[in-house]
Short mmCIF file of C-alpha atoms in Angstrom, two decimals:
data_model
loop_
_atom_site.label_atom_id
_atom_site.label_comp_id
_atom_site.label_asym_id
_atom_site.label_seq_id
_atom_site.Cartn_x
_atom_site.Cartn_y
_atom_site.Cartn_z
CA UNK W 15 93.98 -42.09 51.42
CA UNK W 16 92.28 -43.94 53.82
CA UNK W 17 91.78 -47.86 53.42
CA UNK W 18 87.96 -47.26 53.27
CA UNK W 19 87.94 -44.09 50.78
CA UNK W 20 89.40 -46.55 48.44
CA UNK W 21 87.22 -49.49 48.94
CA UNK W 22 84.22 -46.72 48.75
CA UNK W 23 85.41 -45.64 44.84
CA UNK W 24 85.43 -49.22 43.55
CA UNK W 25 82.26 -50.43 45.61
CA UNK W 26 80.06 -47.37 44.17
CA UNK W 27 81.75 -48.33 40.68
CA UNK W 28 80.38 -51.87 41.11
CA UNK W 29 77.02 -50.88 42.30
CA UNK W 30 76.74 -48.29 39.29
CA UNK W 31 77.56 -51.29 37.16
CA UNK W 32 75.35 -53.26 38.67
CA UNK W 33 72.30 -50.70 38.57
CA UNK W 34 73.26 -50.38 34.91
CA UNK W 35 72.89 -54.42 34.57
CA UNK W 36 69.66 -54.04 36.25
CA UNK W 37 68.01 -51.70 33.49
CA UNK W 38 69.59 -53.99 30.67
CA UNK W 39 67.88 -56.55 32.17
CA UNK W 40 64.38 -55.09 32.44
CA UNK W 41 64.85 -53.58 29.02
CA UNK W 42 65.67 -57.66 27.53
CA UNK W 43 62.77 -58.87 29.83
CA UNK W 44 60.33 -56.47 28.60
CA UNK W 45 60.94 -56.51 24.67
CA UNK W 46 57.38 -58.20 24.16
CA UNK W 47 55.57 -56.17 26.57
CA UNK W 48 52.83 -53.61 25.33
CA UNK W 49 53.50 -50.73 25.39
CA UNK W 50 56.98 -50.71 27.56
CA UNK W 51 59.60 -47.86 27.22
CA UNK W 52 63.02 -48.64 27.74
CA UNK W 53 65.47 -47.67 30.73
CA UNK W 54 68.60 -45.85 29.39
CA UNK W 55 71.60 -45.29 32.58
CA UNK W 56 73.11 -42.86 33.62
CA UNK W 57 76.08 -42.47 35.48
CA UNK W 58 77.03 -39.17 37.67
CA UNK W 59 80.48 -38.68 39.15
CA UNK W 60 80.46 -37.78 43.24
CA UNK W 61 83.42 -35.49 43.97
CA UNK W 62 83.42 -35.11 47.66
CA UNK W 63 85.64 -32.26 49.10
CA UNK W 64 88.90 -33.30 51.22
CA UNK W 65 88.60 -32.98 55.57
CA UNK W 66 91.72 -31.24 54.93
CA UNK W 67 94.33 -29.99 52.54
CA UNK W 68 96.54 -32.90 53.98
CA UNK W 69 94.66 -36.16 53.34
CA UNK W 70 92.81 -37.66 50.02
CA UNK W 71 89.54 -37.98 49.66
CA UNK W 72 88.27 -40.27 46.52
CA UNK W 73 84.76 -39.54 44.80
CA UNK W 74 82.73 -42.70 43.50
CA UNK W 75 80.38 -43.12 40.58
CA UNK W 76 76.51 -43.11 40.86
CA UNK W 77 74.26 -44.89 38.33
CA UNK W 78 70.61 -43.94 38.06
CA UNK W 79 67.98 -44.95 35.20
CA UNK W 80 66.48 -42.23 33.08
CA UNK W 81 62.94 -43.39 32.62
CA UNK W 82 61.95 -42.79 28.65
CA UNK W 83 58.47 -42.62 29.15
CA UNK W 84 57.64 -39.61 27.13
CA UNK W 85 59.90 -40.90 24.43
CA UNK W 86 57.60 -41.42 21.00
CA UNK W 87 57.52 -45.22 20.49
CA UNK W 88 57.68 -47.24 17.16
CA UNK W 89 53.69 -47.65 16.22
CA UNK W 90 53.57 -50.77 14.48
CA UNK W 91 51.04 -52.95 12.24
CA UNK W 92 49.21 -55.40 14.14
CA UNK W 93 46.19 -57.54 13.21
CA UNK W 94 43.92 -56.70 15.49
CA UNK W 95 41.30 -54.19 14.41
CA UNK W 96 40.87 -52.71 17.70
CA UNK W 97 44.59 -51.68 18.14
CA UNK W 98 45.40 -47.90 18.21
CA UNK W 99 48.13 -45.54 18.70
CA UNK W 100 48.72 -42.22 19.75
CA UNK W 101 51.20 -40.46 17.36
CA UNK W 102 52.81 -37.50 19.67
CA UNK W 103 51.67 -36.86 22.81
CA UNK W 104 48.57 -38.06 24.44
CA UNK W 105 47.45 -40.72 26.87
CA UNK W 106 44.46 -43.13 26.43
CA UNK W 107 42.33 -42.88 29.33
CA UNK W 108 41.09 -45.71 30.83
CA UNK W 109 39.14 -46.76 33.96
CA UNK W 110 39.16 -49.91 36.62
CA UNK W 111 35.17 -49.89 36.00
CA UNK W 112 33.48 -50.10 33.10
CA UNK W 113 30.97 -47.76 34.43
CA UNK W 114 33.28 -45.44 35.04
CA UNK W 115 33.23 -45.20 39.09
CA UNK W 116 37.10 -46.78 39.49
CA UNK W 117 40.19 -44.64 39.38
CA UNK W 118 40.85 -43.42 36.22
CA UNK W 119 44.38 -44.07 34.76
CA UNK W 120 46.37 -42.94 32.00
CA UNK W 121 48.53 -45.30 29.03
CA UNK W 122 49.65 -45.41 25.60
CA UNK W 123 49.55 -49.04 25.55
CA UNK W 124 46.54 -49.16 22.78
CA UNK W 125 46.05 -52.88 22.30
CA UNK W 126 42.72 -53.37 22.86
CA UNK W 127 40.14 -56.50 22.90
CA UNK W 128 36.56 -55.82 23.06
CA UNK W 129 34.72 -57.95 25.80
CA UNK W 130 31.40 -59.56 25.88
CA UNK W 131 29.36 -56.76 26.64
CA UNK W 132 30.96 -54.37 24.05
CA UNK W 133 33.43 -52.66 25.79
CA UNK W 134 37.35 -52.44 25.13
CA UNK W 135 40.00 -53.36 27.41
CA UNK W 136 43.46 -53.67 27.40
CA UNK W 137 46.02 -56.03 28.47
CA UNK W 138 45.56 -54.96 32.36
CA UNK W 139 41.48 -55.13 32.23
CA UNK W 140 41.06 -51.94 32.09
CA UNK W 141 38.38 -50.16 30.28
CA UNK W 142 38.94 -47.40 27.29
CA UNK W 143 37.26 -44.12 28.28
CA UNK W 144 35.81 -42.63 25.04
CA UNK W 145 32.56 -40.53 23.77
CA UNK W 146 30.54 -42.75 21.15
CA UNK W 147 30.49 -41.04 17.71
CA UNK W 148 28.49 -41.15 14.57
CA UNK W 149 29.18 -42.57 11.19
CA UNK W 150 30.74 -39.42 10.79
CA UNK W 151 32.92 -39.19 13.38
CA UNK W 152 31.11 -36.96 15.34
CA UNK W 153 29.48 -36.37 18.41
CA UNK W 154 25.47 -37.28 18.60
#
């Protein structure tokens, strides 16, 4: 085994642990961010093939982030009557512009506030897109 191979194995382990610590730091720093989905660190073993049968080629470790965006988050009660949640699949449709001329985006963060013109906006300033309903919940 070469000195480079020995150092590579150790460095790959340190790098994988650094990735895991970064993911944990993101989770901690976003604990109060509306709609944030936690990340989960994953590790993979790297197996290398030897150049010849007489030399040893060490493997390594690779760290990565498993984004949990499709996982159902915890639904919590709030004091705001315009906060809404989705249980199960789906997204809220939001737009950059109130007149729907901006880019259409999707979010699961349901913290909306009414602005001065009666439009519902989220913390990012995007406008909630919806169809108006009558008092019975039907399309007029």
